[in-house]
CSV table of C-alpha atoms and ligand atoms in Angstrom, one decimal:
chain,number,residue,atom,x,y,z
A,29,MET,CA,119.8,120.1,79.8
A,30,ALA,CA,119.7,117.5,82.5
A,31,THR,CA,120.4,120.2,85.1
A,32,LEU,CA,117.6,122.4,83.8
A,33,SER,CA,115.2,119.5,83.8
A,34,PHE,CA,116.2,118.7,87.4
A,35,LEU,CA,115.7,122.2,88.5
A,36,HIS,CA,112.4,122.5,86.7
A,37,SER,CA,111.1,119.3,88.5
A,38,GLN,CA,112.4,120.4,91.9
A,39,TRP,CA,111.2,124.0,91.7
A,40,PHE,CA,108.1,123.9,89.6
A,41,VAL,CA,106.6,120.4,89.8
A,42,GLU,CA,104.9,119.0,92.9
A,43,PRO,CA,103.9,115.4,92.5
A,44,PRO,CA,100.1,115.3,93.4
A,45,VAL,CA,98.8,113.7,96.6
A,46,PRO,CA,98.0,110.1,95.5
A,47,THR,CA,94.3,109.2,95.4
A,48,HIS,CA,94.5,105.7,93.9
A,49,ASP,CA,92.4,103.2,96.0
A,50,PHE,CA,94.5,100.2,97.2
A,51,SER,CA,91.6,98.4,98.9
A,52,GLY,CA,92.3,94.7,99.3
A,53,GLN,CA,95.9,95.0,98.1
A,54,THR,CA,99.2,93.7,99.7
A,55,VAL,CA,102.3,95.8,99.1
A,56,ILE,CA,105.9,95.1,100.1
A,57,VAL,CA,108.2,98.1,100.7
A,58,THR,CA,111.9,97.5,101.3
A,59,GLY,CA,113.8,100.1,103.4
A,60,ALA,CA,110.5,100.9,105.0
A,61,ASN,CA,111.4,102.2,108.4
A,62,ARG,CA,112.3,105.8,107.4
A,63,GLY,CA,112.7,108.2,104.5
A,64,ILE,CA,110.5,108.2,101.4
A,65,GLY,CA,109.7,104.5,101.9
A,66,TYR,CA,108.1,105.2,105.3
A,67,GLU,CA,106.1,108.2,103.8
A,68,ALA,CA,104.9,106.0,101.0
A,69,ILE,CA,103.5,103.6,103.5
A,70,ARG,CA,101.7,106.4,105.3
A,71,HIS,CA,99.9,107.1,102.0
A,72,LEU,CA,99.2,103.5,101.3
A,73,LEU,CA,97.5,103.0,104.7
A,74,ARG,CA,95.4,106.1,104.1
A,75,LEU,CA,94.5,104.7,100.7
A,76,ASN,CA,93.1,101.5,102.3
A,77,ALA,CA,95.9,99.0,101.5
A,78,ALA,CA,94.9,95.8,103.2
A,79,THR,CA,98.4,94.8,104.1
A,80,VAL,CA,101.7,96.7,103.9
A,81,ILE,CA,104.8,94.6,104.5
A,82,LEU,CA,107.6,96.6,106.0
A,83,ALA,CA,110.9,94.9,105.0
A,84,VAL,CA,113.5,96.2,107.3
A,85,ARG,CA,117.1,95.3,108.3
A,86,SER,CA,116.4,96.2,111.9
A,87,VAL,CA,113.2,94.7,113.4
A,88,SER,CA,113.4,97.1,116.3
A,89,ARG,CA,113.5,100.1,113.9
A,90,GLY,CA,110.7,98.5,112.1
A,91,ASN,CA,108.6,98.3,115.3
A,92,GLU,CA,109.3,101.9,116.0
A,93,ALA,CA,108.1,102.8,112.4
A,94,ALA,CA,105.0,100.6,112.9
A,95,ALA,CA,104.1,102.4,116.2
A,96,ALA,CA,104.5,105.8,114.5
A,97,LEU,CA,102.4,104.6,111.5
A,98,HIS,CA,99.7,103.5,114.0
A,99,SER,CA,99.5,106.8,115.7
A,100,ALA,CA,99.6,108.7,112.3
A,101,THR,CA,96.9,106.6,110.6
A,102,GLY,CA,95.0,104.8,113.3
A,103,ARG,CA,95.8,101.5,111.4
A,104,SER,CA,97.8,98.8,113.0
A,105,GLY,CA,96.7,95.3,111.9
A,106,ALA,CA,97.5,96.2,108.3
A,107,VAL,CA,101.2,96.6,109.0
A,108,LYS,CA,103.5,93.5,109.0
A,109,ILE,CA,107.2,93.6,109.8
A,110,TYR,CA,109.8,91.2,108.2
A,111,GLU,CA,113.5,91.2,108.5
A,112,LEU,CA,115.4,91.8,105.3
A,113,ASP,CA,119.0,92.8,105.0
A,114,MET,CA,119.7,93.8,101.4
A,115,GLY,CA,123.4,93.4,102.2
A,116,ASN,CA,123.0,89.7,102.7
A,117,GLN,CA,122.0,87.3,100.0
A,118,GLU,CA,120.8,84.6,102.5
A,119,SER,CA,118.5,87.2,104.1
A,120,VAL,CA,117.1,88.1,100.7
A,121,LYS,CA,116.5,84.4,99.9
A,122,LYS,CA,114.8,83.8,103.3
A,123,PHE,CA,112.6,86.9,102.9
A,124,ALA,CA,111.5,85.8,99.4
A,125,ALA,CA,110.7,82.3,100.6
A,126,GLN,CA,108.6,83.8,103.4
A,127,MET,CA,106.6,85.8,100.8
A,128,GLU,CA,105.7,82.6,98.9
A,129,ASP,CA,103.1,82.0,101.7
A,130,LEU,CA,101.2,85.2,100.8
A,131,ASP,CA,97.8,84.6,99.4
A,132,ARG,CA,98.0,87.8,97.4
A,133,LEU,CA,100.8,90.2,96.4
A,134,ASP,CA,100.0,93.3,94.4
A,135,ALA,CA,103.1,95.4,94.4
A,136,VAL,CA,106.7,95.5,95.5
A,137,LEU,CA,108.5,98.8,96.0
A,138,LEU,CA,112.3,98.1,95.8
A,139,ASN,CA,113.2,101.2,97.8
A,140,ALA,CA,116.1,100.2,100.2
A,141,GLY,CA,119.3,101.8,99.1
A,142,ILE,CA,122.5,103.5,100.3
A,143,TYR,CA,124.8,106.3,99.4
A,144,THR,CA,128.4,105.9,100.4
A,145,GLN,CA,131.8,107.3,99.3
A,146,ASP,CA,133.6,104.6,101.3
A,147,PHE,CA,134.7,101.4,99.5
A,148,GLU,CA,133.7,98.4,101.5
A,149,PHE,CA,133.0,94.8,100.5
A,150,VAL,CA,129.6,93.5,101.5
A,151,ASP,CA,128.5,90.1,100.5
A,152,GLY,CA,131.4,89.7,98.0
A,153,HIS,CA,130.9,93.0,96.2
A,154,GLU,CA,131.4,96.7,96.8
A,155,SER,CA,128.5,97.7,99.2
A,156,THR,CA,126.6,100.0,96.8
A,157,LEU,CA,126.6,97.4,94.1
A,158,THR,CA,125.5,94.7,96.5
A,159,ILE,CA,122.6,96.6,98.2
A,160,ASN,CA,121.4,98.9,95.4
A,161,VAL,CA,121.9,96.6,92.4
A,162,ILE,CA,122.7,92.9,92.9
A,163,ASN,CA,120.5,92.0,95.8
A,164,THR,CA,117.7,94.4,94.6
A,165,PHE,CA,117.5,92.4,91.4
A,166,LEU,CA,118.0,89.1,93.2
A,167,LEU,CA,114.9,90.0,95.3
A,168,ALA,CA,112.9,91.1,92.3
A,169,MET,CA,113.6,87.8,90.5
A,170,LEU,CA,112.9,85.7,93.5
A,171,LEU,CA,109.5,87.4,94.0
A,172,VAL,CA,108.5,86.8,90.4
A,173,PRO,CA,106.9,83.4,91.0
A,174,THR,CA,104.8,84.8,93.9
A,175,LEU,CA,103.7,87.7,91.7
A,176,ARG,CA,102.9,85.4,88.8
A,177,LYS,CA,100.8,83.2,91.1
A,178,SER,CA,98.9,86.3,92.3
A,179,SER,CA,98.4,87.5,88.8
A,180,GLN,CA,96.8,84.2,87.8
A,181,SER,CA,94.8,83.6,91.0
A,182,TRP,CA,93.4,87.1,91.3
A,183,ASN,CA,93.4,88.2,87.6
A,184,ILE,CA,95.6,91.2,88.4
A,185,ALA,CA,98.7,92.8,87.1
A,186,PRO,CA,101.1,93.0,90.0
A,187,ARG,CA,103.8,95.7,90.0
A,188,ILE,CA,107.5,95.8,90.7
A,189,SER,CA,108.7,99.4,91.0
A,190,ILE,CA,112.4,100.3,91.5
A,191,VAL,CA,113.3,103.5,93.2
A,192,ALA,CA,116.1,104.8,90.9
A,193,SER,CA,117.2,108.4,90.6
A,194,ASP,CA,117.4,111.2,88.0
A,195,ARG,CA,121.1,111.4,89.1
A,196,HIS,CA,121.8,108.4,86.9
A,197,VAL,CA,122.7,111.1,84.3
A,198,MET,CA,125.8,111.9,86.3
A,199,THR,CA,127.7,109.0,84.8
A,200,ASN,CA,127.9,107.4,81.4
A,201,LEU,CA,129.4,104.3,83.0
A,202,PRO,CA,132.8,104.1,81.3
A,203,GLU,CA,133.2,100.7,83.0
A,204,TRP,CA,130.7,99.1,80.6
A,205,LYS,CA,133.5,98.8,78.1
A,206,ALA,CA,135.6,96.5,80.4
A,207,GLU,CA,135.5,92.8,79.7
A,208,ASN,CA,133.9,92.3,83.1
A,209,THR,CA,132.2,95.5,84.3
A,210,PHE,CA,131.4,94.2,87.8
A,211,GLN,CA,135.0,93.0,88.3
A,212,LEU,CA,136.3,96.5,87.5
A,213,LEU,CA,133.7,98.1,89.7
A,214,ASN,CA,134.9,95.8,92.5
A,215,ASP,CA,138.5,96.9,92.1
A,216,GLU,CA,139.1,99.1,95.1
A,217,LYS,CA,142.2,100.8,93.6
A,218,LYS,CA,140.3,101.8,90.5
A,219,ALA,CA,136.9,102.5,92.0
A,220,LYS,CA,135.6,106.1,91.6
A,221,MET,CA,133.5,106.2,94.7
A,222,ASN,CA,132.2,109.7,94.1
A,223,ASP,CA,130.3,108.3,91.1
A,224,ARG,CA,129.4,104.9,92.6
A,225,TYR,CA,125.8,105.9,93.7
A,226,TYR,CA,125.0,107.3,90.2
A,227,VAL,CA,126.4,104.1,88.6
A,228,SER,CA,124.2,102.0,90.8
A,229,LYS,CA,121.1,104.1,89.8
A,230,LEU,CA,122.0,103.9,86.1
A,231,LEU,CA,122.4,100.1,86.5
A,232,GLN,CA,119.0,99.9,88.2
A,233,ILE,CA,117.3,101.6,85.2
A,234,LEU,CA,119.2,99.5,82.6
A,235,LEU,CA,118.7,96.2,84.4
A,236,GLY,CA,115.0,97.1,85.1
A,237,ARG,CA,114.5,97.5,81.3
A,238,GLU,CA,116.1,94.2,80.6
A,239,LEU,CA,114.1,92.4,83.3
A,240,ALA,CA,110.9,94.0,82.0
A,241,LYS,CA,111.6,92.5,78.6
A,242,ARG,CA,112.1,89.1,80.0
A,243,LEU,CA,108.9,89.3,82.0
A,244,GLY,CA,107.0,89.8,78.8
A,245,ASP,CA,104.3,92.2,77.7
A,246,PRO,CA,101.7,92.7,80.5
A,247,ARG,CA,99.1,93.5,77.8
A,248,ARG,CA,99.0,89.9,76.6
A,249,ARG,CA,95.7,88.2,77.5
A,250,SER,CA,96.3,84.6,76.6
A,251,ALA,CA,94.9,82.0,78.9
A,252,GLY,CA,97.1,81.4,82.0
A,253,ALA,CA,99.5,84.3,81.2
A,254,SER,CA,100.7,86.3,84.1
A,255,ARG,CA,101.0,90.0,83.8
A,256,ILE,CA,103.7,91.7,85.8
A,257,ILE,CA,104.3,95.5,85.3
A,258,LEU,CA,107.9,96.6,86.1
A,259,ASN,CA,108.9,100.3,86.1
A,260,SER,CA,111.7,102.4,87.6
A,261,PHE,CA,111.4,106.0,88.6
A,262,THR,CA,113.0,109.0,90.3
A,263,PRO,CA,111.4,110.5,93.4
A,264,GLY,CA,113.3,113.7,92.8
A,265,TYR,CA,115.7,115.1,95.3
A,266,CYS,CA,114.1,114.8,98.8
A,267,PHE,CA,114.9,115.3,102.4
A,268,SER,CA,115.9,112.0,103.9
A,269,GLY,CA,118.8,110.2,105.7
A,270,LEU,CA,120.3,109.0,102.4
A,271,THR,CA,123.4,111.2,102.3
A,272,GLU,CA,124.1,111.4,106.1
A,273,LYS,CA,127.4,109.6,105.6
A,274,ALA,CA,128.7,111.8,102.8
A,275,HIS,CA,132.2,113.2,103.3
A,276,SER,CA,132.5,116.8,104.4
A,277,VAL,CA,132.8,118.7,101.1
A,278,THR,CA,130.2,116.5,99.4
A,279,ALA,CA,128.0,116.7,102.5
A,280,PHE,CA,128.2,120.5,102.3
A,281,GLY,CA,127.2,120.4,98.6
A,282,PHE,CA,124.2,118.1,99.4
A,283,TRP,CA,123.2,120.4,102.3
A,284,LEU,CA,123.2,123.4,100.0
A,285,LEU,CA,121.4,121.6,97.2
A,286,LYS,CA,118.8,120.4,99.7
A,287,LYS,CA,118.2,123.9,101.1
A,288,ALA,CA,117.8,125.3,97.6
A,289,THR,CA,115.8,122.5,95.9
A,290,ALA,CA,114.7,119.5,97.9
A,291,ARG,CA,111.2,118.1,98.1
A,292,SER,CA,109.9,117.1,101.5
A,293,THR,CA,110.1,113.5,102.5
A,294,GLU,CA,106.3,113.2,102.3
A,295,VAL,CA,106.2,114.6,98.8
A,296,GLY,CA,109.0,112.1,97.8
A,297,GLY,CA,106.8,109.3,99.2
A,298,ARG,CA,104.0,110.3,96.8
A,299,THR,CA,106.1,109.3,93.9
A,300,LEU,CA,106.5,105.7,95.2
A,301,VAL,CA,102.7,105.3,95.4
A,302,ALA,CA,102.3,106.8,92.0
A,303,ALA,CA,104.8,104.3,90.5
A,304,ILE,CA,102.8,101.2,91.7
A,305,ALA,CA,99.5,102.8,90.6
A,306,LYS,CA,100.8,103.2,87.0
A,307,GLY,CA,99.4,100.9,84.3
A,308,GLU,CA,100.7,98.8,81.5
A,309,GLU,CA,102.1,101.8,79.6
A,310,SER,CA,104.8,102.1,82.3
A,311,HIS,CA,106.2,98.6,81.7
A,312,GLY,CA,109.9,98.7,81.2
A,313,LYS,CA,109.8,102.5,81.4
A,314,TYR,CA,111.4,105.2,83.7
A,315,LEU,CA,109.2,107.7,85.4
A,316,ASN,CA,110.0,111.3,86.2
A,317,ASP,CA,107.5,113.5,88.1
A,318,CYS,CA,105.2,110.4,88.2
A,319,GLU,CA,105.0,110.3,84.3
A,320,VAL,CA,106.7,108.1,81.8
A,321,ASP,CA,109.9,109.9,80.7
A,322,GLU,CA,111.7,108.6,77.6
B,410,NAP,N1,116.1,111.1,99.0
B,410,NAP,C1,116.4,111.4,97.8
B,410,NAP,O1,116.6,112.5,97.4
B,410,NAP,C2,116.5,110.3,96.7
B,410,NAP,C3,116.6,110.6,95.4
B,410,NAP,C4,116.6,109.6,94.5
B,410,NAP,C5,116.5,108.3,94.8
B,410,NAP,N2,116.4,107.9,96.2
B,410,NAP,C6,116.3,106.5,96.5
B,410,NAP,O2,115.3,106.4,97.4
B,410,NAP,C7,115.5,105.2,98.2
B,410,NAP,C8,115.2,105.5,99.7
B,410,NAP,O3,116.1,106.4,100.2
B,410,NAP,P1,115.8,107.6,101.2
B,410,NAP,O4,116.1,108.8,100.5
B,410,NAP,O5,114.4,107.4,101.8
B,410,NAP,O6,117.0,107.3,102.2
B,410,NAP,P2,117.0,106.9,103.8
B,410,NAP,O7,116.2,107.8,104.6
B,410,NAP,O8,118.4,106.7,104.1
B,410,NAP,O9,116.2,105.5,103.7
B,410,NAP,C9,116.9,104.3,103.2
B,410,NAP,C10,116.2,103.1,103.7
B,410,NAP,O10,116.9,102.0,103.1
B,410,NAP,C11,117.2,101.1,104.2
B,410,NAP,N3,118.4,100.3,104.0
B,410,NAP,C12,119.7,100.7,103.8
B,410,NAP,N4,120.5,99.7,103.7
B,410,NAP,C13,119.7,98.5,103.8
B,410,NAP,C14,120.0,97.2,103.8
B,410,NAP,N5,121.2,96.7,103.7
B,410,NAP,N6,119.0,96.3,104.0
B,410,NAP,C15,117.7,96.8,104.2
B,410,NAP,N7,117.4,98.1,104.2
B,410,NAP,C16,118.4,98.9,104.0
B,410,NAP,C17,117.4,102.0,105.4
B,410,NAP,O11,117.3,101.2,106.6
B,410,NAP,P3,118.1,101.7,108.0
B,410,NAP,O12,117.2,102.8,108.6
B,410,NAP,O13,118.2,100.5,108.8
B,410,NAP,O14,119.4,102.3,107.6
B,410,NAP,C18,116.2,103.0,105.2
B,410,NAP,O15,115.0,102.4,105.7
B,410,NAP,C19,117.0,104.8,98.0
B,410,NAP,O16,117.0,103.7,97.0
B,410,NAP,C20,117.5,106.0,97.3
B,410,NAP,O17,118.6,105.7,96.5
B,410,NAP,C21,116.4,108.9,97.1
């Protein structure tokens, strides 16, 4: 069923070119220098976003992306580059502190992510867990006060959108039964690294739901209430650099699947823009093909 739904999306659904107007808005995109994050920014600049913050682990790659965005869209002043290494908690904290100075923050696209089959400790945990899950949610939580302030000052409902994946269905996370799930996932001898990316994407969806609950209902209109909308979504399977480090047999499988089914990087980028344009009905929900998918 999940395979049929995947093939249906890949072959028969093309997410529409976004048309939402982002005039006056400030948007943060992590992992912004390439892939679907970069393509989303191209759309956001076309759709009049006032400021797009490119959060990148390499400032020189960020500068290259900014130059390319300038020549593609004719807009340069709207792009700001900040260093952010999602593999380093101190970098995440520093970035979040810098964002506190923003006058207005409308949306955060938590897009930076990795795929690896190699077990490596980064920042005290296996690298996929650190980058895709732990530091992604650390950043989300550290940005909440800035988003709340924006909500109250500008009477807006700022968005947090997490780039998850429909491939979360590839695991049912047997590790959840362990007394300490993260301890088990961090055990190199027991780690099933072929599943690890899917585990990280399932955790993103589950933790996203939980964080949405804790943020409260964005429909409430009581005096002083802040209204943050959080959703997660799949961009579908798209051309990008994501699986460039996959091992040979897996790499061949990805290559074949890409040839047969993948969306272009630009089409993938549309789904990021759609996620931050969604309304209150998407709070705590997961989107597929730009629509809420229960
Ligand atoms: N492409 C797909 O088919 C697909 C499907 C489902 C979900 N996704 C998700 O979409 C998101 C974007 O991936 P993509 O497909 O566009 O892949 P990509 O081309 O590899 O782009 C990934 C981006 O994340 C950045 N990044 C990686 N590690 C980082 C770190 N430690 N700190 C800061 N930035 C870091 C990369 O920066 P560098 O250039 O410096 O490496 C790059 O800008 C990921 O979360 C991925 O899981 C993609």
